[in-house]
Every structure is written in structure tokens, then in C-alpha cells.
């Protein structure tokens, strides 16, 4: 019975993997076309001077936002599926730490503005003009997941702090929000892929419950660890700590 159960699990996993690969292709192909045509529509509309041009630019922007939002979720799901098979690797390059942080801020400004949330960015002086040897895409995605969560759970008219601090041994990237916060049980649940924590905290918010799990995965691939400090009513701070000897 045990052998049969193991065999059934292996078959189910293969079916799941094949389904995900097929859906990745079948969804991404038309999605890329939609995104491409929406970009062309936005550019051509912006060059017009008739009365409906501004409305067309806004409509194209909405299509683009929705398209990239779906694209992000598909890539996140595929990354988690690859992690199940230990099939995620890093493509390292030299990256300016400050440039990475400000790039993530720029990606988040538009989303935060919709809730009138301001983003404060701080690079500690000891980080200087530090160049780190990392997978820029993976580390950016990890931090972007944290920013998405912070924006999602923060009330309107608040702020989020994105910062970097450095020591001789470690480099840390921190995201701090003033949202509802979590207790210990909610933190554990939030780290489970496709879990979205307490429903009272996620009502009306978007997401598939994969952000924290992905952030931890990509941080651990760099030899680091993710720490969460949070309590109900006091907001949340998530810290990605990376060993400096593995990055410089």
C-alpha cells in the first residue's frame, strides 16, 4: 500500500507539473500579445491631441497594469513549482545595492499612490557605494514581494519604509509597514505558500498568498535568511539578511 501510495503521488506530481508547464505556455503566449498591443495603444494614444486621447491612454494603462499583474502571478507560481524540485538557480552579477533599492522603490510608487501611501527610502551610510554579487532579478523579486504585501495590508494615508543597512558580516534589506500586524500563528500561516493568513486582514485585497514564501526562498538561495517582526496593531517589519562574504 505504501509503494502504491508513493507511486500515485509521483504520478500526480508529474501530471501537476505538466499541467503547469502547459498553462504557463497557453496563458503567457496571448498575455504577452495583450501586453505588447496595450503598450502600442498607450504610446499611439499619447501622441494624439484629440479629445479622447487621454481616456485611451488611461484605458491602455489599466490593461497594462492588469496584464503585468497576471504575468507576475504566473511567474511566481512557476518559481514555487520549480522550487519543489530544487530546480531554481541563481544568475549572479555585480549589482549596485543603492540602485537595486531605488529601483524597487520606483516599481512600488505607483501602486502605493493608489492608496495614498508614501514610501520612505534610506540607505545607511555604511553601505556606501557597495557593489554586491547577486541575482538581481531574484533579489529584486524577493523585495518587491515584501513591498507588495506592505502596500496591500497598509491603511490609506500611511507610509512604508524601505531601507538597507550593512555591517562587516551582513547586508540587510528591510521593509517596514504600519498595517494591522500579525501574531505568531498568523506569521507561520503566512509563510505557507498559497495561504493568505487571517481573512479579516485580507478582505478586499489582491494576491495569491505566495509572496513571503517566494521572498524567503530567494533569500535562502543567496545563503541568507528572512526574519519577520510583527504584532497585532503595530505593523510588520520583514528583514532579508544576506551574508556579506557570499555577496562581495
mmCIF file of C-alpha atoms in Angstrom:
data_model
loop_
_atom_site.group_PDB
_atom_site.id
_atom_site.type_symbol
_atom_site.label_atom_id
_atom_site.label_comp_id
_atom_site.label_asym_id
_atom_site.label_seq_id
_atom_site.Cartn_x
_atom_site.Cartn_y
_atom_site.Cartn_z
ATOM 1 C CA UNK A 1 0.000 0.000 0.000
ATOM 2 C CA UNK A 2 2.851 2.385 0.832
ATOM 3 C CA UNK A 3 4.568 1.686 -2.503
ATOM 4 C CA UNK A 4 1.294 2.222 -4.343
ATOM 5 C CA UNK A 5 0.678 5.477 -2.480
ATOM 6 C CA UNK A 6 4.170 6.725 -3.359
ATOM 7 C CA UNK A 7 3.627 5.774 -6.981
ATOM 8 C CA UNK A 8 0.291 7.597 -7.044
ATOM 9 C CA UNK A 9 1.936 10.706 -5.582
ATOM 10 C CA UNK A 10 4.677 10.602 -8.215
ATOM 11 C CA UNK A 11 2.111 10.291 -10.980
ATOM 12 C CA UNK A 12 0.057 13.146 -9.520
ATOM 13 C CA UNK A 13 3.163 15.341 -9.301
ATOM 14 C CA UNK A 14 4.064 14.639 -12.929
ATOM 15 C CA UNK A 15 0.525 15.482 -14.020
ATOM 16 C CA UNK A 16 0.631 18.703 -11.962
ATOM 17 C CA UNK A 17 3.995 19.715 -13.423
ATOM 18 C CA UNK A 18 2.862 19.032 -16.966
ATOM 19 C CA UNK A 19 -0.335 20.984 -16.355
ATOM 20 C CA UNK A 20 1.616 23.962 -15.005
ATOM 21 C CA UNK A 21 4.018 23.926 -17.962
ATOM 22 C CA UNK A 22 1.114 23.773 -20.402
ATOM 23 C CA UNK A 23 -0.817 26.543 -18.669
ATOM 24 C CA UNK A 24 2.321 28.696 -18.461
ATOM 25 C CA UNK A 25 2.676 28.481 -22.233
ATOM 26 C CA UNK A 26 -1.025 28.725 -23.081
ATOM 27 C CA UNK A 27 -1.596 31.761 -20.856
ATOM 28 C CA UNK A 28 1.690 33.588 -21.422
ATOM 29 C CA UNK A 29 1.505 33.498 -25.224
ATOM 30 C CA UNK A 30 -1.740 35.517 -25.545
ATOM 31 C CA UNK A 31 -0.884 37.541 -22.436
ATOM 32 C CA UNK A 32 2.380 38.763 -23.992
ATOM 33 C CA UNK A 33 0.422 39.789 -27.095
ATOM 34 C CA UNK A 34 -2.096 41.695 -24.954
ATOM 35 C CA UNK A 35 0.682 43.495 -23.088
ATOM 36 C CA UNK A 36 2.501 44.322 -26.326
ATOM 37 C CA UNK A 37 -0.578 45.737 -28.073
ATOM 38 C CA UNK A 38 -1.561 47.674 -24.945
ATOM 39 C CA UNK A 39 1.879 49.301 -24.899
ATOM 40 C CA UNK A 40 1.494 50.281 -28.560
ATOM 41 C CA UNK A 41 -2.003 51.636 -27.865
ATOM 42 C CA UNK A 42 -0.721 53.695 -24.951
ATOM 43 C CA UNK A 43 2.137 55.163 -27.000
ATOM 44 C CA UNK A 44 -0.033 55.956 -30.035
ATOM 45 C CA UNK A 45 -2.786 57.469 -27.866
ATOM 46 C CA UNK A 46 -0.275 59.668 -26.038
ATOM 47 C CA UNK A 47 0.833 61.105 -29.400
ATOM 48 C CA UNK A 48 -2.715 62.147 -30.340
ATOM 49 C CA UNK A 49 -4.210 65.516 -29.493
ATOM 50 C CA UNK A 50 -7.924 64.772 -29.887
ATOM 51 C CA UNK A 51 -10.480 64.808 -27.060
ATOM 52 C CA UNK A 52 -10.483 61.061 -26.429
ATOM 53 C CA UNK A 53 -6.707 60.587 -26.317
ATOM 54 C CA UNK A 54 -6.376 60.932 -22.541
ATOM 55 C CA UNK A 55 -9.130 58.381 -21.898
ATOM 56 C CA UNK A 56 -7.455 55.933 -24.293
ATOM 57 C CA UNK A 57 -4.113 56.352 -22.521
ATOM 58 C CA UNK A 58 -5.782 55.606 -19.181
ATOM 59 C CA UNK A 59 -7.568 52.571 -20.624
ATOM 60 C CA UNK A 60 -4.339 51.212 -22.106
ATOM 61 C CA UNK A 61 -2.590 51.774 -18.767
ATOM 62 C CA UNK A 62 -5.284 49.752 -16.980
ATOM 63 C CA UNK A 63 -4.809 46.891 -19.468
ATOM 64 C CA UNK A 64 -1.043 47.014 -18.959
ATOM 65 C CA UNK A 65 -1.340 47.017 -15.165
ATOM 66 C CA UNK A 66 -3.697 44.028 -15.243
ATOM 67 C CA UNK A 67 -1.525 42.185 -17.745
ATOM 68 C CA UNK A 68 1.688 42.611 -15.781
ATOM 69 C CA UNK A 69 -0.167 41.735 -12.569
ATOM 70 C CA UNK A 70 -1.244 38.391 -14.054
ATOM 71 C CA UNK A 71 2.222 37.850 -15.556
ATOM 72 C CA UNK A 72 3.758 38.341 -12.109
ATOM 73 C CA UNK A 73 1.437 35.744 -10.546
ATOM 74 C CA UNK A 74 2.173 33.178 -13.272
ATOM 75 C CA UNK A 75 5.935 33.591 -12.824
ATOM 76 C CA UNK A 76 5.562 33.310 -9.046
ATOM 77 C CA UNK A 77 3.631 30.052 -9.320
ATOM 78 C CA UNK A 78 6.217 28.607 -11.727
ATOM 79 C CA UNK A 79 9.040 29.619 -9.366
ATOM 80 C CA UNK A 80 7.380 27.803 -6.465
ATOM 81 C CA UNK A 81 6.815 24.730 -8.648
ATOM 82 C CA UNK A 82 10.487 24.739 -9.660
ATOM 83 C CA UNK A 83 11.491 25.057 -6.003
ATOM 84 C CA UNK A 84 9.589 21.858 -5.206
ATOM 85 C CA UNK A 85 12.050 20.046 -7.484
ATOM 86 C CA UNK A 86 15.101 22.036 -6.320
ATOM 87 C CA UNK A 87 15.266 23.419 -9.845
ATOM 88 C CA UNK A 88 15.839 27.096 -9.043
ATOM 89 C CA UNK A 89 19.286 28.547 -9.662
ATOM 90 C CA UNK A 90 20.841 31.997 -9.411
ATOM 91 C CA UNK A 91 22.346 34.073 -12.207
ATOM 92 C CA UNK A 92 24.774 36.288 -10.315
ATOM 93 C CA UNK A 93 26.125 39.632 -11.478
ATOM 94 C CA UNK A 94 27.635 42.743 -9.912
ATOM 95 C CA UNK A 95 24.837 44.988 -8.698
ATOM 96 C CA UNK A 96 24.910 48.407 -7.061
ATOM 97 C CA UNK A 97 22.953 47.969 -3.808
ATOM 98 C CA UNK A 98 21.567 51.521 -3.795
ATOM 99 C CA UNK A 99 20.465 51.175 -7.421
ATOM 100 C CA UNK A 100 18.628 47.950 -6.578
ATOM 101 C CA UNK A 101 16.828 49.563 -3.625
ATOM 102 C CA UNK A 102 15.781 52.676 -5.538
ATOM 103 C CA UNK A 103 14.669 50.538 -8.477
ATOM 104 C CA UNK A 104 12.335 48.579 -6.201
ATOM 105 C CA UNK A 105 11.018 51.843 -4.759
ATOM 106 C CA UNK A 106 10.267 53.128 -8.264
ATOM 107 C CA UNK A 107 8.333 49.935 -9.071
ATOM 108 C CA UNK A 108 6.207 50.398 -5.942
ATOM 109 C CA UNK A 109 5.450 54.127 -6.092
ATOM 110 C CA UNK A 110 2.508 53.814 -8.484
ATOM 111 C CA UNK A 111 0.842 51.006 -6.510
ATOM 112 C CA UNK A 112 1.340 52.874 -3.236
ATOM 113 C CA UNK A 113 -0.041 56.120 -4.669
ATOM 114 C CA UNK A 114 -3.402 54.439 -5.329
ATOM 115 C CA UNK A 115 -3.793 54.152 -1.539
ATOM 116 C CA UNK A 116 -2.076 57.480 -0.842
ATOM 117 C CA UNK A 117 0.798 55.647 0.849
ATOM 118 C CA UNK A 118 4.196 57.326 0.864
ATOM 119 C CA UNK A 119 7.435 55.351 0.569
ATOM 120 C CA UNK A 120 10.478 56.400 2.558
ATOM 121 C CA UNK A 121 13.810 55.039 1.328
ATOM 122 C CA UNK A 122 17.017 55.010 3.341
ATOM 123 C CA UNK A 123 20.449 53.614 2.512
ATOM 124 C CA UNK A 124 22.682 53.533 5.608
ATOM 125 C CA UNK A 125 25.983 55.443 5.206
ATOM 126 C CA UNK A 126 27.991 52.295 5.936
ATOM 127 C CA UNK A 127 26.598 50.739 2.752
ATOM 128 C CA UNK A 128 28.352 53.454 0.737
ATOM 129 C CA UNK A 129 28.640 52.675 -2.977
ATOM 130 C CA UNK A 130 28.540 48.961 -2.249
ATOM 131 C CA UNK A 131 28.541 46.537 -5.159
ATOM 132 C CA UNK A 132 27.098 43.108 -4.387
ATOM 133 C CA UNK A 133 27.366 39.880 -6.370
ATOM 134 C CA UNK A 134 23.821 38.575 -6.566
ATOM 135 C CA UNK A 135 20.958 37.541 -8.814
ATOM 136 C CA UNK A 136 19.436 40.969 -9.378
ATOM 137 C CA UNK A 137 16.120 39.634 -10.697
ATOM 138 C CA UNK A 138 15.616 37.175 -7.811
ATOM 139 C CA UNK A 139 16.637 39.605 -5.061
ATOM 140 C CA UNK A 140 14.524 42.364 -6.590
ATOM 141 C CA UNK A 141 11.553 39.996 -6.816
ATOM 142 C CA UNK A 142 12.000 38.980 -3.177
ATOM 143 C CA UNK A 143 11.986 42.597 -2.018
ATOM 144 C CA UNK A 144 9.176 43.524 -4.394
ATOM 145 C CA UNK A 145 7.053 40.758 -2.843
ATOM 146 C CA UNK A 146 7.583 42.376 0.553
ATOM 147 C CA UNK A 147 6.658 45.803 -0.799
ATOM 148 C CA UNK A 148 3.505 44.376 -2.410
ATOM 149 C CA UNK A 149 2.462 42.856 0.918
ATOM 150 C CA UNK A 150 3.191 46.078 2.787
ATOM 151 C CA UNK A 151 1.089 48.101 0.336
ATOM 152 C CA UNK A 152 -1.697 45.516 0.352
ATOM 153 C CA UNK A 153 -2.130 45.486 4.134
ATOM 154 C CA UNK A 154 -1.354 49.127 4.935
ATOM 155 C CA UNK A 155 -4.243 51.544 5.566
ATOM 156 C CA UNK A 156 -4.601 54.568 3.328
ATOM 157 C CA UNK A 157 -2.588 57.693 4.114
ATOM 158 C CA UNK A 158 0.214 55.805 5.878
ATOM 159 C CA UNK A 159 3.818 55.159 4.935
ATOM 160 C CA UNK A 160 6.187 52.297 4.195
ATOM 161 C CA UNK A 161 9.913 52.349 4.898
ATOM 162 C CA UNK A 162 12.327 50.567 2.555
ATOM 163 C CA UNK A 163 15.884 50.557 3.849
ATOM 164 C CA UNK A 164 19.276 48.888 3.639
ATOM 165 C CA UNK A 165 21.857 48.524 6.410
ATOM 166 C CA UNK A 166 25.314 46.984 6.231
ATOM 167 C CA UNK A 167 27.925 45.587 8.596
ATOM 168 C CA UNK A 168 31.219 43.798 8.054
ATOM 169 C CA UNK A 169 29.406 40.449 8.102
ATOM 170 C CA UNK A 170 25.915 41.129 6.719
ATOM 171 C CA UNK A 171 23.772 43.162 4.383
ATOM 172 C CA UNK A 172 20.116 43.624 5.301
ATOM 173 C CA UNK A 173 17.160 44.895 3.314
ATOM 174 C CA UNK A 174 14.156 45.884 5.448
ATOM 175 C CA UNK A 175 10.540 46.681 4.643
ATOM 176 C CA UNK A 176 8.506 48.276 7.439
ATOM 177 C CA UNK A 177 4.778 48.992 7.357
ATOM 178 C CA UNK A 178 2.171 50.255 9.797
ATOM 179 C CA UNK A 179 -0.560 47.806 8.823
ATOM 180 C CA UNK A 180 -2.630 45.557 11.116
ATOM 181 C CA UNK A 181 0.310 43.329 12.033
ATOM 182 C CA UNK A 182 0.255 39.591 12.805
ATOM 183 C CA UNK A 183 0.539 37.307 15.796
ATOM 184 C CA UNK A 184 2.860 34.278 15.836
ATOM 185 C CA UNK A 185 0.260 31.873 14.430
ATOM 186 C CA UNK A 186 -0.587 34.261 11.595
ATOM 187 C CA UNK A 187 3.104 34.660 10.736
ATOM 188 C CA UNK A 188 3.524 30.878 10.477
ATOM 189 C CA UNK A 189 0.440 30.615 8.276
ATOM 190 C CA UNK A 190 1.561 33.492 6.043
ATOM 191 C CA UNK A 191 4.799 31.626 5.272
ATOM 192 C CA UNK A 192 2.874 28.656 3.842
ATOM 193 C CA UNK A 193 2.581 29.003 0.029
ATOM 194 C CA UNK A 194 -0.916 29.964 -1.195
ATOM 195 C CA UNK A 195 -2.033 30.832 2.326
ATOM 196 C CA UNK A 196 -3.206 34.396 2.878
ATOM 197 C CA UNK A 197 -3.363 34.488 6.648
ATOM 198 C CA UNK A 198 -6.301 35.800 8.630
ATOM 199 C CA UNK A 199 -9.254 36.535 6.317
ATOM 200 C CA UNK A 200 -10.083 39.664 8.258
ATOM 201 C CA UNK A 201 -6.712 41.060 7.207
ATOM 202 C CA UNK A 202 -7.001 40.149 3.532
ATOM 203 C CA UNK A 203 -10.609 41.091 2.776
ATOM 204 C CA UNK A 204 -10.737 43.132 -0.413
ATOM 205 C CA UNK A 205 -7.010 42.699 -1.096
ATOM 206 C CA UNK A 206 -5.347 41.040 -4.053
ATOM 207 C CA UNK A 207 -2.798 38.257 -4.149
ATOM 208 C CA UNK A 208 -2.380 34.507 -4.148
ATOM 209 C CA UNK A 209 -0.564 34.108 -0.834
ATOM 210 C CA UNK A 210 2.855 33.312 -2.257
ATOM 211 C CA UNK A 211 4.867 36.499 -1.657
ATOM 212 C CA UNK A 212 6.501 35.723 1.693
ATOM 213 C CA UNK A 213 7.294 32.146 0.667
ATOM 214 C CA UNK A 214 9.000 33.376 -2.508
ATOM 215 C CA UNK A 215 10.912 36.085 -0.653
ATOM 216 C CA UNK A 216 12.224 33.508 1.816
ATOM 217 C CA UNK A 217 13.122 31.084 -0.992
ATOM 218 C CA UNK A 218 15.146 33.632 -2.970
ATOM 219 C CA UNK A 219 16.849 34.923 0.171
ATOM 220 C CA UNK A 220 17.874 31.428 1.262
ATOM 221 C CA UNK A 221 19.233 30.721 -2.233
ATOM 222 C CA UNK A 222 21.625 33.617 -1.595
ATOM 223 C CA UNK A 223 22.695 31.978 1.678
ATOM 224 C CA UNK A 224 20.652 34.378 3.785
ATOM 225 C CA UNK A 225 17.571 34.296 5.970
ATOM 226 C CA UNK A 226 14.307 36.163 6.305
ATOM 227 C CA UNK A 227 13.067 37.463 9.659
ATOM 228 C CA UNK A 228 9.594 38.797 10.455
ATOM 229 C CA UNK A 229 8.859 41.078 13.393
ATOM 230 C CA UNK A 230 5.177 41.806 13.858
ATOM 231 C CA UNK A 231 2.417 42.145 16.418
ATOM 232 C CA UNK A 232 -1.290 42.970 16.093
ATOM 233 C CA UNK A 233 -1.884 46.685 15.755
ATOM 234 C CA UNK A 234 1.816 47.531 15.492
ATOM 235 C CA UNK A 235 2.636 46.792 11.850
ATOM 236 C CA UNK A 236 5.253 44.474 10.383
ATOM 237 C CA UNK A 237 8.965 44.586 9.606
ATOM 238 C CA UNK A 238 10.436 41.981 7.277
ATOM 239 C CA UNK A 239 14.228 41.750 7.105
ATOM 240 C CA UNK A 240 16.219 39.953 4.421
ATOM 241 C CA UNK A 241 19.689 39.329 5.839
ATOM 242 C CA UNK A 242 22.442 38.182 3.479
ATOM 243 C CA UNK A 243 25.993 37.118 4.404
ATOM 244 C CA UNK A 244 28.412 39.664 3.018
ATOM 245 C CA UNK A 245 31.109 37.081 2.245
ATOM 246 C CA UNK A 246 28.670 35.455 -0.183
ATOM 247 C CA UNK A 247 27.893 38.687 -1.992
ATOM 248 C CA UNK A 248 31.130 40.682 -2.342
#
